[in-house]
Amino acid sequence: MIIGIPKEIKTLENRVSMTPGAVESLARRGHTVLVESGAGLGSGLSDAEYQAAGAKLVNAKDAWAAQMVIKVKEPVSAEYKYLRDDLLLFTYLHLAADRPQTDALLKSGTTSVAYETVQKADGSLPLLMPMSEVAGRMATQVGAHYLEKTQGGRGVILGGVPGVPPAFVLILGGGVVGTNAAKVAVGMGARVMIMDLSHSRLQYLDDIFQGRLITMASTEPNIREAVKRADLVVGAVLVTGAKAPRLVTRDMLSTMKEGSVIVDVAVDQGGCVETIKATTHDHPTYVVDGVVHYGVANMPGAVPRTSTFALVNQTLPYAMKLADKGLEALREDPSLLKGLNTHKGKLTYKAVGEAFGIDSSSPEAALA
């Protein structure tokens, strides 16, 4: 198969979808890999390294002309012109929060497989997990930075100092993002509360953190009370492939402390805070009712060296299956089949259809 690796053009997105080592693995299996010149520079990977691995350096148009394009982030509007009905696209999509992209994929007939909806039988999301780990750890780090007075925050340090109490961190969601945010927050000495709907998940978190954080059922009254006390709120809620539920409402903001910070990691799925909107690394924050909002939708792009290698570790085995077998790989692998979001003008992910009121079909029916 001919595989294209375009350079990411989302604002300050420095990740790349395949490392030279991954390119070499694909080339050894007989595939032709076209890498856009400069695609890896943001992650510290040179064109020479890709050439040595067996890639051919091309321009953006030629990379997108491949049979399968592997990316990191969803196509932005400037890339919609490259979508077509004989293209297999493998990348993060987050369609439930992006109607224009959904329409573009359907109109073009592109077959798109979304990293974030590839799902194993146990419910785990293997291609979302590595970036959730990065984003979760970054959320606390970023929140601590914006709590500084010079960044518009309250002027508090997460861990406090002897004689001065630590900051209070509220984490909404106890999944991969929330757990990793909690690890960093606890490690920095903050008082941490984590909320989740699953009692068994709260039991698990209580066990692994050995009582060093507070676990609480995620209900509206509990959230309403907790945000009043929070210095930092981390939105870490995920409903696979669907829009995130709105847990922090506009009226709650007026009860929060002046200069408190919200970091909503769920923003790429619409966000779990009513007042959140997607921002970029060059303009990451804005203020509503005195509360600093951080809504960068590609947080791991700020640490591309770590993120690129962590992502490729997980995506490469699936990319090789798709390269080797094409659509047959989807039929043979139930986990990969769940990643199919669009095919030949049909929407194949129910939660996206529900978000936009669009009819959807099952992946199996669409492929048949």
XYZ file of C-alpha atoms in Angstrom:
368
model
C 0.000 0.000 0.000
C 1.060 3.611 -0.528
C 0.981 5.421 2.825
C 1.099 9.194 3.284
C 2.415 11.004 6.365
C 1.500 14.704 6.031
C 2.875 17.457 8.214
C 0.370 18.545 10.859
C -0.900 22.080 10.223
C -3.171 22.622 13.236
C -1.889 25.639 15.182
C 1.380 24.764 16.962
C 0.809 21.026 16.496
C 4.318 19.560 16.518
C 3.548 15.858 16.680
C 3.978 13.528 13.715
C 2.001 10.350 13.073
C 4.908 7.981 12.369
C 8.501 7.919 13.599
C 11.396 6.829 11.359
C 11.388 3.485 13.162
C 7.707 3.003 12.336
C 8.365 3.973 8.703
C 11.107 1.364 8.524
C 8.721 -1.292 9.880
C 6.147 -0.435 7.202
C 8.752 -0.290 4.420
C 10.100 -3.716 5.362
C 6.608 -5.124 4.811
C 6.698 -3.844 1.236
C 4.723 -0.641 1.678
C 5.668 2.688 0.114
C 5.785 5.493 2.687
C 5.531 9.110 1.538
C 6.544 11.609 4.230
C 5.956 15.306 3.739
C 9.232 17.174 4.034
C 9.566 18.669 7.515
C 6.768 16.561 9.031
C 8.919 15.350 11.907
C 10.899 18.486 12.702
C 8.612 19.560 15.539
C 9.306 16.246 17.263
C 13.047 16.460 16.658
C 12.975 14.005 13.741
C 14.841 15.034 10.593
C 14.057 14.390 6.940
C 17.367 12.510 6.707
C 16.206 10.061 9.388
C 13.037 9.339 7.431
C 14.962 8.861 4.204
C 17.361 6.471 5.931
C 14.321 4.514 7.140
C 13.113 4.068 3.564
C 10.639 6.940 3.186
C 10.258 9.129 0.132
C 10.111 12.850 0.863
C 7.204 14.606 -0.866
C 5.034 17.720 -0.651
C 1.669 17.895 1.136
C -0.380 17.220 -2.009
C 1.543 14.037 -2.790
C 1.389 12.809 0.814
C -2.397 13.199 0.768
C -2.603 11.434 -2.624
C -1.602 8.143 -0.960
C -4.031 5.257 -0.552
C -3.910 5.562 3.249
C -3.087 8.751 5.140
C -1.984 8.483 8.748
C -2.219 11.663 10.824
C -2.264 12.799 14.429
C -5.030 15.408 14.429
C -8.236 15.675 12.457
C -8.171 17.329 9.017
C -8.624 21.089 9.300
C -10.609 23.067 6.724
C -7.550 23.717 4.544
C -7.141 19.939 4.176
C -10.739 19.108 3.222
C -9.783 19.485 -0.465
C -7.634 16.355 -0.145
C -10.483 14.119 1.052
C -11.841 11.671 -1.529
C -13.797 8.443 -1.786
C -10.812 6.132 -2.333
C -8.900 7.452 0.695
C -8.434 5.562 3.956
C -7.784 8.068 6.760
C -6.388 6.922 10.120
C -6.178 9.633 12.802
C -7.901 11.295 15.758
C -11.239 12.712 14.572
C -13.480 13.676 17.549
C -16.402 14.116 15.159
C -19.127 14.598 17.782
C -17.821 18.111 18.467
C -17.077 19.003 14.830
C -19.999 19.169 12.399
C -18.016 20.782 9.517
C -15.458 17.979 9.538
C -18.197 15.349 9.762
C -19.947 16.852 6.745
C -16.670 17.052 4.793
C -15.860 13.382 5.409
C -19.367 12.291 4.434
C -19.486 14.476 1.329
C -16.102 13.202 0.123
C -16.886 9.544 0.772
C -13.639 9.108 2.722
C -13.232 5.979 4.812
C -12.125 7.293 8.196
C -10.935 5.296 11.183
C -10.701 7.282 14.410
C -8.017 6.507 16.956
C -10.303 7.508 19.819
C -13.037 4.970 19.034
C -10.860 1.904 18.442
C -12.006 -0.154 21.409
C -11.007 -3.511 22.870
C -13.462 -6.077 24.196
C -12.781 -4.944 27.769
C -13.888 -1.407 26.889
C -10.399 0.091 26.908
C -9.336 2.608 24.242
C -5.763 1.666 23.338
C -5.099 4.525 20.895
C -6.607 7.214 23.105
C -4.828 6.045 26.237
C -1.293 7.346 25.556
C -2.469 10.885 24.787
C -4.892 10.771 27.718
C -1.941 9.951 29.956
C 0.013 12.905 28.571
C -2.950 15.311 28.693
C -3.859 14.267 32.231
C -0.376 14.904 33.547
C -0.176 18.163 31.622
C -3.538 19.351 32.963
C -2.231 19.699 36.488
C 1.064 21.151 35.304
C -0.738 23.722 33.123
C -3.259 24.502 35.863
C -0.474 25.176 38.340
C 1.125 27.580 35.862
C -2.059 29.573 35.284
C -2.745 29.820 39.011
C 0.252 32.135 39.135
C -0.783 35.776 39.522
C 1.325 36.809 36.542
C -0.779 34.438 34.398
C -4.095 35.788 35.671
C -4.593 33.256 38.460
C -5.178 33.532 42.200
C -1.489 33.541 43.000
C -1.286 30.228 44.850
C 1.112 27.295 44.637
C -0.478 23.845 44.494
C 1.497 22.327 47.335
C 1.387 25.284 49.697
C 4.267 25.767 52.144
C 4.678 25.089 55.862
C 2.109 27.240 57.636
C 0.071 27.886 54.464
C -2.447 25.286 53.219
C -2.127 23.725 49.744
C -4.466 24.450 46.849
C -7.623 22.415 46.307
C -7.824 20.539 42.985
C -11.140 19.129 41.754
C -10.933 16.467 39.026
C -14.124 15.536 37.187
C -13.735 12.003 35.875
C -11.698 9.116 37.200
C -10.541 7.565 33.927
C -7.085 7.717 32.376
C -6.984 11.529 32.177
C -8.297 12.020 35.689
C -6.048 9.412 37.232
C -2.945 10.915 35.652
C -3.988 14.440 36.642
C -4.431 13.188 40.190
C -0.995 11.550 40.241
C 0.677 14.868 39.465
C -1.571 16.910 41.761
C -1.012 14.570 44.705
C 2.701 14.492 43.931
C 2.800 18.303 44.047
C 1.180 18.275 47.481
C -2.280 19.589 46.572
C -5.514 18.587 48.282
C -7.266 16.546 45.599
C -10.853 15.457 45.091
C -11.791 13.200 42.188
C -15.391 12.598 41.123
C -16.792 9.771 39.027
C -20.123 8.057 38.393
C -18.681 4.569 38.927
C -18.472 3.462 42.540
C -16.107 0.637 41.628
C -13.778 3.137 39.956
C -13.816 5.314 43.082
C -12.991 2.231 45.167
C -10.060 1.487 42.864
C -8.760 5.062 43.069
C -9.095 5.083 46.850
C -7.032 1.896 46.981
C -4.217 2.957 44.641
C -3.869 6.415 46.177
C -4.100 4.938 49.681
C -6.333 7.682 51.011
C -4.195 10.558 49.706
C -7.135 11.989 47.804
C -10.884 12.363 48.377
C -13.261 10.334 46.226
C -16.793 11.585 45.648
C -19.820 10.536 43.615
C -20.278 12.763 40.572
C -23.666 14.373 41.164
C -24.787 17.913 40.413
C -25.085 18.918 44.111
C -21.619 17.523 44.850
C -20.081 19.307 41.863
C -21.842 22.556 42.738
C -20.400 22.530 46.249
C -16.920 21.402 45.234
C -16.352 24.068 42.557
C -16.889 26.772 45.200
C -13.812 25.524 47.044
C -11.656 24.632 44.038
C -8.562 26.536 43.017
C -8.151 24.282 39.976
C -10.843 22.261 38.174
C -9.746 19.599 35.682
C -12.388 18.366 33.235
C -11.541 14.739 32.515
C -14.859 13.254 31.399
C -15.126 10.919 28.423
C -18.082 9.269 26.746
C -16.499 7.260 23.924
C -17.030 8.973 20.587
C -19.825 11.208 21.923
C -20.104 14.793 23.131
C -18.982 15.264 26.719
C -21.736 15.932 29.277
C -21.898 19.491 30.648
C -21.082 19.142 34.334
C -19.996 22.677 35.253
C -22.734 25.122 34.283
C -22.461 28.864 33.677
C -24.240 29.734 36.926
C -21.634 27.776 38.914
C -18.856 30.114 37.735
C -20.155 33.003 39.824
C -19.658 30.874 42.935
C -16.016 30.096 42.138
C -13.018 31.960 43.516
C -11.666 34.939 41.596
C -8.595 33.741 39.668
C -9.389 30.042 39.936
C -8.521 27.956 36.876
C -10.412 25.465 34.715
C -8.497 23.083 32.439
C -11.028 21.150 30.347
C -9.273 18.209 28.697
C -12.635 17.120 27.275
C -12.775 20.202 25.042
C -12.058 18.190 21.887
C -15.338 16.361 22.564
C -17.207 19.603 23.265
C -16.042 20.016 26.867
C -17.665 19.270 30.230
C -17.745 22.964 31.207
C -20.548 25.040 29.695
C -18.317 28.075 29.138
C -15.368 26.252 27.568
C -14.370 26.789 23.960
C -11.477 25.367 21.987
C -8.308 27.461 22.113
C -4.815 27.082 20.692
C -1.316 26.983 22.140
C -0.628 30.542 20.998
C -3.769 31.889 22.734
C -4.543 29.191 25.315
C -6.691 30.988 27.901
C -9.551 33.433 28.364
C -11.511 34.630 31.410
C -15.219 34.281 32.158
C -16.636 35.645 35.430
C -13.132 35.958 36.837
C -12.297 32.289 36.170
C -9.361 31.442 33.876
C -10.360 28.920 31.183
C -7.758 26.764 29.399
C -9.250 24.994 26.372
C -6.375 23.852 24.160
C -7.719 20.929 22.150
C -4.324 19.401 21.346
C -2.543 19.673 24.680
C -0.033 16.863 23.974
C 1.185 18.856 20.970
C 3.113 21.022 23.433
C 5.320 18.057 24.367
C 5.676 16.471 20.913
C 8.803 14.435 21.536
C 7.136 12.488 24.341
C 3.723 12.424 22.673
C 4.839 11.258 19.231
C 6.706 8.228 20.514
C 3.956 7.351 23.020
C 1.312 7.543 20.286
C 3.210 5.579 17.647
C 3.922 2.795 20.152
C 0.174 2.130 20.146
C -0.927 3.050 16.621
C 1.738 1.206 14.619
C 0.322 -2.346 15.062
C -3.091 -1.156 13.842
C -1.544 0.865 11.011
C 0.307 -2.242 9.843
C -2.933 -4.257 9.828
C -4.655 -1.607 7.708
C -1.679 -1.341 5.356
C -1.413 -5.104 4.944
C -5.106 -5.892 4.502
C -6.982 -2.661 3.795
C -10.683 -2.799 4.647
C -10.395 -6.520 5.336
C -8.492 -5.581 8.507
C -11.647 -3.890 9.777
C -13.714 -7.005 9.144
C -11.192 -9.241 10.892
C -10.478 -7.086 13.948
C -13.535 -6.101 16.072
C -11.504 -3.474 17.934
C -10.447 -1.780 14.715
C -13.978 -2.040 13.287
C -15.251 0.122 16.152
C -12.883 2.811 14.948
C -14.733 3.172 11.630
C -16.580 6.524 11.665
C -17.369 7.151 7.981
C -17.359 5.009 4.822
C -18.545 5.836 1.298
C -20.730 8.709 2.485
C -22.247 6.801 5.396
C -21.850 7.720 9.056
C -20.899 4.592 10.977
C -20.670 5.831 14.555
C -24.005 6.098 16.338
C -22.985 8.661 18.985
C -21.930 11.138 16.278
C -25.263 10.707 14.526
C -27.091 11.364 17.792
C -25.021 14.519 18.377
C -26.015 16.027 15.018
C -29.319 14.342 14.189
C -27.767 12.430 11.282
C -28.769 8.892 10.326
C -26.060 6.330 10.946
C -25.549 2.700 10.031
C -23.513 -0.023 11.662
C -19.898 -0.430 10.484
C -20.715 -3.989 9.396
C -23.629 -2.846 7.232
C -21.628 -0.011 5.670
C -18.751 -2.320 4.731
C -21.133 -4.941 3.335
